[in-house]
Amino acid sequence: MGILAVNVAACGSAAGYLASIGKIPASLADVQTGGMDVKVAAVIAGASGLLLGAVGIETLLYRGDQFKQKGPVSQTLELIEKSYTRSDSNIVVKDWINEYNDLHKADDPEKRNSKYAKLVNSYYELATQFYEWGWGSSFHFAYRKMGEGFGEQIRRHEYYLATFLGGLAPGSKILDVGCGIGGPYRNIARFTGWDITGITINEGQVRRGNELAAQQGLAGQCRSVQGDFLALPFEANSFDGVYAIEATCHAPDRKKVYSQIMKVLKPGAMFACYEWCLTDKYQPNNPEHRLMKKKVEEGDGLPDIAYTWDVDDALKAVGFEIVHARDMSRDPGQTMSWYLPMVPGWNPFSQRFQLTWLGKFVMNGLLSFLEGIWLLPKGTADIHRMLQQAAIGLAAGGQSGAFTPMYLLVCRKPLK
């Protein structure tokens, strides 16, 4: 039974009980002077009724909005319900977060690289629901320009990348490498009319991506498939274009993933991507820079982070011609940097509040409490703390300029 159904049942049962004993309270004073049974029933009916009312208002506000669809109350209830019912994937959250942390205990990236598939799958099994709840269905960063809101900056960033694949006609076959739950490919499919296949290693992301595509009327135009981008399950020369948005950073061997992309791309076609990279400002002997790198790797499921020039060399080594490359985090005309949402802020209605010392205390305490009353599975608070550490590392990397999540690369596969 879903959380909303439980609330309907609780509200109806409590109100029915009060009606049956003839003590429906007309004021707070009636509740205060009533017996314990009246107090408990009134609180249950009132709390459930308020929650249902909030969901009803959100349904009216977000109805017809293809990008938001659900408000924060509904999203939070969905997060709790999905976290509590993860038995469909045979997931024991506490065991998974402990195993994930064990993979990151060693400072040696080679040990993580050897278990890359397990590391990345474990990370996204744990983090996907939090990502969608707090960030939306497009799991990537973007800076903001004048007059944009969050959704607009995210979609602009996606559309901009798509333009580098060339003037491809509607119906062209495109591959999204590391598609998450498909937010970018749904936006790009609407924008271009392309037929887009997304690949992700995580089964839960495949289910969610296809579910959202069907809900948005795009099931015939785009879809998610499960697979490892180090061994793409597609025929050679089968795609008119390929893109990746902050995804191939999870590969332990850049040459191998780029060679797979080269294989499935048609001769003369384009590959464009945003890469997570260390920049020329990263100082390996700087303890603060090393700590930043470690927090990003641990909090974001990365085997290791490459320098921008390492990525360039890997693309060239497998035969790509680099047409254009730049660190977009340094672009002019920004009104808000990509990393600002990860910088602590004291507005309690902003996600930045949870990164303050008080916000961390409140959120971690709340999640631990919900675990204690079995509304969330054990380990949920640990996942949240892991993502908080990632945010701290990302903010430090952005502020120092030593890290970028948007190193743009536009490449062409030679005709011969």
Short mmCIF file of C-alpha atoms in Angstrom, two decimals:
data_model
loop_
_atom_site.label_atom_id
_atom_site.label_comp_id
_atom_site.label_asym_id
_atom_site.label_seq_id
_atom_site.Cartn_x
_atom_site.Cartn_y
_atom_site.Cartn_z
CA MET A 1 0.00 0.00 0.00
CA GLY A 2 1.39 3.43 -0.96
CA ILE A 3 2.01 6.26 1.48
CA LEU A 4 -0.88 8.31 0.09
CA ALA A 5 -3.24 5.36 0.47
CA VAL A 6 -2.05 4.90 4.05
CA ASN A 7 -2.76 8.58 4.73
CA VAL A 8 -6.23 8.33 3.22
CA ALA A 9 -6.95 5.28 5.35
CA ALA A 10 -5.52 6.91 8.49
CA CYS A 11 -7.46 10.13 7.96
CA GLY A 12 -10.70 8.28 7.23
CA SER A 13 -10.33 5.88 10.15
CA ALA A 14 -9.50 8.62 12.66
CA ALA A 15 -12.32 10.87 11.48
CA GLY A 16 -14.71 7.92 11.46
CA TYR A 17 -13.76 7.03 15.03
CA LEU A 18 -14.38 10.60 16.21
CA ALA A 19 -17.76 10.63 14.45
CA SER A 20 -18.73 7.27 15.93
CA ILE A 21 -18.19 8.50 19.50
CA GLY A 22 -19.82 11.85 18.73
CA LYS A 23 -16.74 13.90 19.62
CA ILE A 24 -15.63 15.59 16.42
CA PRO A 25 -13.66 18.59 17.75
CA ALA A 26 -14.74 22.02 16.55
CA SER A 27 -11.75 23.82 18.04
CA LEU A 28 -8.33 23.24 19.57
CA ALA A 29 -9.94 23.57 23.00
CA ASP A 30 -12.14 20.55 22.24
CA VAL A 31 -9.01 18.52 21.50
CA GLN A 32 -7.25 19.71 24.67
CA THR A 33 -10.19 18.83 26.91
CA GLY A 34 -10.90 15.49 25.22
CA GLY A 35 -9.56 12.14 26.31
CA MET A 36 -6.35 10.59 25.06
CA ASP A 37 -8.26 8.72 22.35
CA VAL A 38 -9.71 11.98 21.07
CA LYS A 39 -6.30 13.68 21.09
CA VAL A 40 -4.62 10.84 19.17
CA ALA A 41 -7.44 10.52 16.62
CA ALA A 42 -7.57 14.30 16.10
CA VAL A 43 -3.83 14.50 15.53
CA ILE A 44 -3.90 11.60 13.06
CA ALA A 45 -6.87 13.03 11.16
CA GLY A 46 -5.43 16.54 11.15
CA ALA A 47 -1.90 15.60 10.08
CA SER A 48 -3.10 13.19 7.40
CA GLY A 49 -5.63 15.72 6.15
CA LEU A 50 -3.00 18.47 5.89
CA LEU A 51 -0.67 16.17 3.98
CA LEU A 52 -3.40 15.11 1.56
CA GLY A 53 -4.41 18.74 1.11
CA ALA A 54 -0.83 19.74 0.29
CA VAL A 55 -0.56 16.96 -2.27
CA GLY A 56 -3.89 18.01 -3.80
CA ILE A 57 -2.76 21.63 -4.15
CA GLU A 58 0.52 20.51 -5.71
CA THR A 59 -1.37 18.34 -8.18
CA LEU A 60 -3.29 21.40 -9.37
CA LEU A 61 -0.18 23.61 -9.48
CA TYR A 62 2.04 21.18 -11.38
CA ARG A 63 -0.60 19.57 -13.60
CA GLY A 64 0.47 19.81 -17.24
CA ASP A 65 4.06 20.83 -16.41
CA GLN A 66 6.08 18.28 -18.39
CA PHE A 67 9.31 19.20 -16.63
CA LYS A 68 8.30 19.39 -12.95
CA GLN A 69 5.12 17.26 -12.80
CA LYS A 70 5.39 16.88 -9.02
CA GLY A 71 5.92 19.32 -6.18
CA PRO A 72 8.34 18.96 -3.23
CA VAL A 73 5.81 17.29 -0.90
CA SER A 74 4.88 14.64 -3.47
CA GLN A 75 8.56 14.11 -4.35
CA THR A 76 9.47 13.61 -0.69
CA LEU A 77 6.67 11.09 -0.19
CA GLU A 78 7.78 9.25 -3.32
CA LEU A 79 11.39 9.20 -2.07
CA ILE A 80 10.30 7.70 1.25
CA GLU A 81 8.05 5.13 -0.42
CA LYS A 82 10.68 4.03 -2.97
CA SER A 83 13.39 3.86 -0.33
CA TYR A 84 11.19 1.72 1.87
CA THR A 85 10.17 -0.66 -0.91
CA ARG A 86 13.51 -1.38 -2.54
CA SER A 87 13.06 -5.13 -2.18
CA ASP A 88 12.20 -5.21 -5.90
CA SER A 89 15.94 -4.90 -6.54
CA ASN A 90 16.98 -7.09 -3.60
CA ILE A 91 18.69 -4.05 -2.09
CA VAL A 92 19.67 -3.87 1.57
CA VAL A 93 20.66 -0.21 1.80
CA LYS A 94 22.87 -0.50 4.87
CA ASP A 95 24.84 -3.36 3.32
CA TRP A 96 25.27 -1.50 0.03
CA ILE A 97 26.49 1.75 1.59
CA ASN A 98 28.97 -0.20 3.74
CA GLU A 99 30.24 -2.10 0.69
CA TYR A 100 30.51 1.12 -1.31
CA ASN A 101 32.50 2.79 1.48
CA ASP A 102 34.83 -0.23 1.63
CA LEU A 103 35.65 0.24 -2.06
CA HIS A 104 36.73 3.81 -1.31
CA LYS A 105 38.80 3.13 1.79
CA ALA A 106 41.95 2.61 -0.24
CA ASP A 107 43.66 5.73 -1.57
CA ASP A 108 44.98 3.72 -4.54
CA PRO A 109 42.73 4.43 -7.59
CA GLU A 110 43.87 1.17 -9.20
CA LYS A 111 42.00 -0.83 -6.56
CA ARG A 112 38.81 1.10 -7.34
CA ASN A 113 39.39 0.84 -11.09
CA SER A 114 39.53 -2.95 -10.87
CA LYS A 115 36.01 -2.95 -9.42
CA TYR A 116 34.69 -0.11 -11.56
CA ALA A 117 31.38 -1.73 -12.55
CA LYS A 118 30.50 -2.65 -8.97
CA LEU A 119 31.56 0.79 -7.70
CA VAL A 120 29.46 2.73 -10.22
CA ASN A 121 26.42 0.46 -10.02
CA SER A 122 26.48 0.57 -6.22
CA TYR A 123 26.76 4.34 -6.25
CA TYR A 124 23.79 4.90 -8.53
CA GLU A 125 21.69 2.28 -6.79
CA LEU A 126 22.15 4.35 -3.64
CA ALA A 127 22.12 7.90 -5.00
CA THR A 128 19.63 7.99 -7.89
CA GLN A 129 16.52 8.62 -5.80
CA PHE A 130 18.22 11.44 -3.88
CA TYR A 131 19.40 12.97 -7.17
CA GLU A 132 15.93 12.97 -8.67
CA TRP A 133 14.40 14.30 -5.45
CA GLY A 134 16.85 17.17 -5.02
CA TRP A 135 18.01 17.98 -8.55
CA GLY A 136 15.48 16.66 -11.07
CA SER A 137 15.87 14.08 -13.82
CA SER A 138 18.96 15.60 -15.49
CA PHE A 139 21.96 14.60 -13.39
CA HIS A 140 24.42 17.29 -14.43
CA PHE A 141 25.56 20.83 -13.72
CA ALA A 142 25.14 24.05 -15.71
CA TYR A 143 25.92 27.68 -15.08
CA ARG A 144 23.15 30.27 -15.29
CA LYS A 145 22.76 33.16 -17.71
CA MET A 146 20.68 36.32 -17.36
CA GLY A 147 16.94 35.64 -17.17
CA GLU A 148 17.19 31.87 -16.70
CA GLY A 149 15.71 29.67 -14.02
CA PHE A 150 17.16 26.33 -12.95
CA GLY A 151 15.24 24.25 -15.50
CA GLU A 152 16.13 26.64 -18.33
CA GLN A 153 19.85 26.58 -17.58
CA ILE A 154 19.84 22.77 -17.46
CA ARG A 155 18.03 22.44 -20.80
CA ARG A 156 20.19 25.10 -22.48
CA HIS A 157 23.29 23.19 -21.44
CA GLU A 158 21.86 20.04 -23.04
CA TYR A 159 20.67 21.73 -26.23
CA TYR A 160 24.04 23.44 -26.66
CA LEU A 161 25.82 20.09 -26.59
CA ALA A 162 23.32 18.65 -29.07
CA THR A 163 24.09 21.39 -31.61
CA PHE A 164 27.64 20.06 -31.95
CA LEU A 165 26.38 16.78 -33.41
CA GLY A 166 25.64 18.68 -36.62
CA GLY A 167 22.48 19.43 -38.56
CA LEU A 168 21.04 15.96 -38.19
CA ALA A 169 17.48 15.38 -39.41
CA PRO A 170 14.62 14.26 -37.17
CA GLY A 171 14.72 10.49 -36.78
CA SER A 172 18.52 10.33 -36.74
CA LYS A 173 19.86 7.57 -34.49
CA ILE A 174 21.67 9.02 -31.47
CA LEU A 175 23.34 7.36 -28.46
CA ASP A 176 23.41 8.89 -24.96
CA VAL A 177 26.34 7.28 -23.13
CA GLY A 178 25.67 7.06 -19.38
CA CYS A 179 22.11 8.37 -19.58
CA GLY A 180 21.05 8.24 -15.91
CA ILE A 181 17.25 8.30 -15.80
CA GLY A 182 17.08 9.96 -19.21
CA GLY A 183 16.32 13.61 -18.43
CA PRO A 184 18.73 14.92 -21.09
CA TYR A 185 17.68 12.51 -23.83
CA ARG A 186 14.00 13.32 -23.31
CA ASN A 187 14.70 17.06 -23.51
CA ILE A 188 16.95 16.66 -26.56
CA ALA A 189 14.47 14.31 -28.27
CA ARG A 190 11.71 16.91 -27.91
CA PHE A 191 14.06 19.63 -29.17
CA THR A 192 15.45 17.80 -32.22
CA GLY A 193 13.09 14.98 -33.14
CA TRP A 194 15.99 12.51 -32.96
CA ASP A 195 15.56 8.85 -32.05
CA ILE A 196 17.72 8.47 -28.93
CA THR A 197 18.92 5.38 -27.08
CA GLY A 198 20.43 5.83 -23.64
CA ILE A 199 22.68 3.28 -21.96
CA THR A 200 23.34 2.97 -18.23
CA ILE A 201 24.89 0.25 -16.10
CA ASN A 202 22.19 0.48 -13.43
CA GLU A 203 18.98 -1.55 -13.81
CA GLY A 204 16.95 0.79 -11.60
CA GLN A 205 17.85 3.77 -13.78
CA VAL A 206 16.75 1.84 -16.89
CA ARG A 207 13.33 1.16 -15.36
CA ARG A 208 12.89 4.75 -14.22
CA GLY A 209 14.06 6.24 -17.53
CA ASN A 210 11.64 4.13 -19.56
CA GLU A 211 8.85 4.85 -17.11
CA LEU A 212 9.33 8.61 -17.48
CA ALA A 213 9.61 8.35 -21.28
CA ALA A 214 6.26 6.55 -21.38
CA GLN A 215 4.66 9.10 -19.04
CA GLN A 216 5.81 11.95 -21.29
CA GLY A 217 4.66 10.32 -24.53
CA LEU A 218 8.20 9.64 -25.77
CA ALA A 219 8.39 5.85 -25.49
CA GLY A 220 8.52 5.43 -29.28
CA GLN A 221 11.28 8.02 -29.70
CA CYS A 222 13.71 7.33 -26.86
CA ARG A 223 14.50 4.52 -24.46
CA SER A 224 17.03 3.27 -21.89
CA VAL A 225 18.93 0.00 -22.12
CA GLN A 226 21.18 -1.61 -19.54
CA GLY A 227 24.81 -2.14 -20.40
CA ASP A 228 28.43 -1.27 -19.74
CA PHE A 229 29.86 1.54 -21.86
CA LEU A 230 33.22 -0.26 -21.81
CA ALA A 231 31.51 -2.95 -23.95
CA LEU A 232 28.71 -1.23 -25.87
CA PRO A 233 26.11 -3.79 -27.05
CA PHE A 234 25.50 -2.15 -30.45
CA GLU A 235 26.60 -2.86 -34.00
CA ALA A 236 29.56 -1.01 -35.48
CA ASN A 237 28.84 2.20 -37.41
CA SER A 238 25.21 2.24 -36.22
CA PHE A 239 24.73 5.75 -34.76
CA ASP A 240 24.53 9.13 -36.52
CA GLY A 241 25.83 10.88 -33.41
CA VAL A 242 26.87 10.16 -29.83
CA TYR A 243 26.99 12.38 -26.76
CA ALA A 244 27.85 11.95 -23.08
CA ILE A 245 27.03 14.34 -20.26
CA GLU A 246 29.25 14.02 -17.19
CA ALA A 247 29.22 10.24 -17.50
CA THR A 248 32.45 8.86 -18.96
CA CYS A 249 34.27 10.20 -15.88
CA HIS A 250 33.14 6.91 -14.29
CA ALA A 251 35.29 4.90 -16.72
CA PRO A 252 38.57 3.58 -15.29
CA ASP A 253 40.05 3.57 -18.80
CA ARG A 254 39.17 6.57 -20.98
CA LYS A 255 40.74 5.02 -24.08
CA LYS A 256 38.52 1.97 -23.74
CA VAL A 257 35.26 3.89 -23.45
CA TYR A 258 36.23 6.26 -26.27
CA SER A 259 37.21 3.34 -28.49
CA GLN A 260 33.76 1.83 -27.91
CA ILE A 261 32.12 5.11 -28.90
CA MET A 262 34.35 5.29 -31.98
CA LYS A 263 33.23 1.76 -32.92
CA VAL A 264 29.46 2.43 -32.88
CA LEU A 265 29.67 5.89 -34.47
CA LYS A 266 29.28 6.19 -38.25
CA PRO A 267 32.29 7.44 -40.22
CA GLY A 268 32.35 11.24 -40.36
CA ALA A 269 29.86 11.55 -37.48
CA MET A 270 30.35 13.61 -34.33
CA PHE A 271 30.85 12.80 -30.66
CA ALA A 272 30.36 15.59 -28.09
CA CYS A 273 30.68 15.37 -24.33
CA TYR A 274 31.04 17.21 -21.04
CA GLU A 275 33.82 15.67 -18.93
CA TRP A 276 34.63 15.91 -15.23
CA CYS A 277 38.32 16.86 -15.07
CA LEU A 278 41.10 18.29 -12.98
CA THR A 279 42.36 21.53 -14.51
CA ASP A 280 45.74 23.19 -14.79
CA LYS A 281 44.99 24.86 -11.44
CA TYR A 282 45.05 21.55 -9.56
CA GLN A 283 48.14 21.23 -7.37
CA PRO A 284 48.81 17.60 -6.38
CA ASN A 285 51.00 18.69 -3.46
CA ASN A 286 48.29 20.97 -2.05
CA PRO A 287 46.51 19.15 0.85
CA GLU A 288 43.28 21.10 0.25
CA HIS A 289 43.26 20.11 -3.43
CA ARG A 290 43.91 16.45 -2.58
CA LEU A 291 41.08 16.49 -0.02
CA MET A 292 38.74 18.07 -2.58
CA LYS A 293 39.61 15.36 -5.11
CA LYS A 294 39.05 12.60 -2.55
CA LYS A 295 35.63 13.98 -1.52
CA VAL A 296 34.50 14.22 -5.15
CA GLU A 297 35.67 10.67 -5.91
CA GLU A 298 34.05 9.20 -2.79
CA GLY A 299 30.83 11.17 -3.00
CA ASP A 300 30.27 10.71 -6.73
CA GLY A 301 31.31 7.13 -7.44
CA LEU A 302 34.49 7.88 -9.40
CA PRO A 303 37.42 5.48 -9.74
CA ASP A 304 39.74 8.47 -10.37
CA ILE A 305 39.65 11.97 -11.93
CA ALA A 306 41.67 12.71 -15.07
CA TYR A 307 43.30 15.96 -16.13
CA THR A 308 41.87 17.77 -19.16
CA TRP A 309 44.97 16.94 -21.24
CA ASP A 310 44.71 13.26 -20.32
CA VAL A 311 41.21 13.23 -21.82
CA ASP A 312 42.48 14.99 -24.97
CA ASP A 313 45.26 12.43 -25.35
CA ALA A 314 42.89 9.48 -24.86
CA LEU A 315 40.52 10.73 -27.59
CA LYS A 316 43.37 11.27 -30.03
CA ALA A 317 44.88 7.89 -29.20
CA VAL A 318 41.75 6.03 -30.36
CA GLY A 319 41.55 8.03 -33.59
CA PHE A 320 39.16 10.92 -32.90
CA GLU A 321 39.80 14.34 -34.40
CA ILE A 322 39.18 16.99 -31.74
CA VAL A 323 37.31 19.84 -33.42
CA HIS A 324 36.77 21.99 -30.34
CA ALA A 325 37.66 21.82 -26.64
CA ARG A 326 37.25 24.25 -23.78
CA ASP A 327 36.48 24.47 -20.07
CA MET A 328 32.98 25.95 -20.08
CA SER A 329 33.17 26.75 -16.37
CA ARG A 330 35.33 29.71 -17.45
CA ASP A 331 32.81 31.04 -20.01
CA PRO A 332 31.93 34.76 -19.71
CA GLY A 333 28.40 36.04 -19.10
CA GLN A 334 27.53 33.82 -16.13
CA THR A 335 25.13 35.16 -13.51
CA MET A 336 25.53 32.06 -11.31
CA SER A 337 28.40 29.60 -11.29
CA TRP A 338 27.71 25.89 -11.65
CA TYR A 339 28.93 25.14 -8.12
CA LEU A 340 26.86 27.73 -6.23
CA PRO A 341 24.10 25.22 -5.28
CA MET A 342 26.78 23.29 -3.34
CA VAL A 343 27.96 26.33 -1.34
CA PRO A 344 26.33 26.55 2.14
CA GLY A 345 23.59 29.18 2.44
CA TRP A 346 21.29 30.22 5.27
CA ASN A 347 18.01 30.49 3.36
CA PRO A 348 15.99 27.64 4.97
CA PHE A 349 13.94 27.23 1.76
CA SER A 350 17.07 26.59 -0.32
CA GLN A 351 18.86 23.25 -0.74
CA ARG A 352 22.03 25.13 0.24
CA PHE A 353 20.74 25.31 3.82
CA GLN A 354 21.33 21.59 4.35
CA LEU A 355 25.06 22.18 3.77
CA THR A 356 25.37 24.54 6.75
CA TRP A 357 26.29 23.06 10.14
CA LEU A 358 22.71 23.54 11.30
CA GLY A 359 21.23 22.10 8.12
CA LYS A 360 23.45 19.02 8.37
CA PHE A 361 22.38 18.50 11.97
CA VAL A 362 18.68 18.86 11.13
CA MET A 363 18.69 16.72 7.97
CA ASN A 364 20.84 13.94 9.35
CA GLY A 365 18.78 13.92 12.55
CA LEU A 366 15.52 13.79 10.61
CA LEU A 367 16.67 10.95 8.37
CA SER A 368 18.00 9.01 11.36
CA PHE A 369 14.64 9.50 13.11
CA LEU A 370 12.73 8.26 10.04
CA GLU A 371 15.04 5.23 9.95
CA GLY A 372 14.28 4.64 13.63
CA ILE A 373 10.52 4.53 13.06
CA TRP A 374 10.97 2.32 9.94
CA LEU A 375 9.78 4.93 7.41
CA LEU A 376 13.22 4.78 5.76
CA PRO A 377 15.58 1.81 5.45
CA LYS A 378 18.72 1.69 7.57
CA GLY A 379 21.59 3.41 5.78
CA THR A 380 19.56 6.25 4.22
CA ALA A 381 21.18 8.85 6.48
CA ASP A 382 24.60 7.47 5.51
CA ILE A 383 23.78 7.98 1.83
CA HIS A 384 22.78 11.56 2.53
CA ARG A 385 26.02 12.21 4.41
CA MET A 386 27.96 10.74 1.48
CA LEU A 387 26.25 13.14 -0.94
CA GLN A 388 26.88 16.07 1.43
CA GLN A 389 30.59 15.29 1.35
CA ALA A 390 30.44 15.22 -2.45
CA ALA A 391 28.84 18.67 -2.46
CA ILE A 392 31.58 20.02 -0.18
CA GLY A 393 34.26 18.66 -2.53
CA LEU A 394 32.54 19.96 -5.67
CA ALA A 395 32.13 23.44 -4.17
CA ALA A 396 35.80 23.51 -3.19
CA GLY A 397 36.82 22.36 -6.66
CA GLY A 398 34.67 24.99 -8.33
CA GLN A 399 35.78 27.83 -6.09
CA SER A 400 39.47 27.01 -6.56
CA GLY A 401 39.09 26.37 -10.28
CA ALA A 402 41.01 23.10 -9.82
CA PHE A 403 38.04 21.00 -11.00
CA THR A 404 35.47 21.35 -13.78
CA PRO A 405 32.38 19.24 -14.58
CA MET A 406 32.00 20.81 -18.02
CA TYR A 407 35.14 20.31 -20.05
CA LEU A 408 33.54 20.41 -23.49
CA LEU A 409 34.95 18.16 -26.22
CA VAL A 410 33.63 18.02 -29.77
CA CYS A 411 35.15 15.23 -31.88
CA ARG A 412 34.77 13.75 -35.34
CA LYS A 413 35.24 10.15 -36.41
CA PRO A 414 37.38 10.12 -39.59
CA LEU A 415 35.73 9.02 -42.82
CA LYS A 416 38.39 6.37 -43.24
#
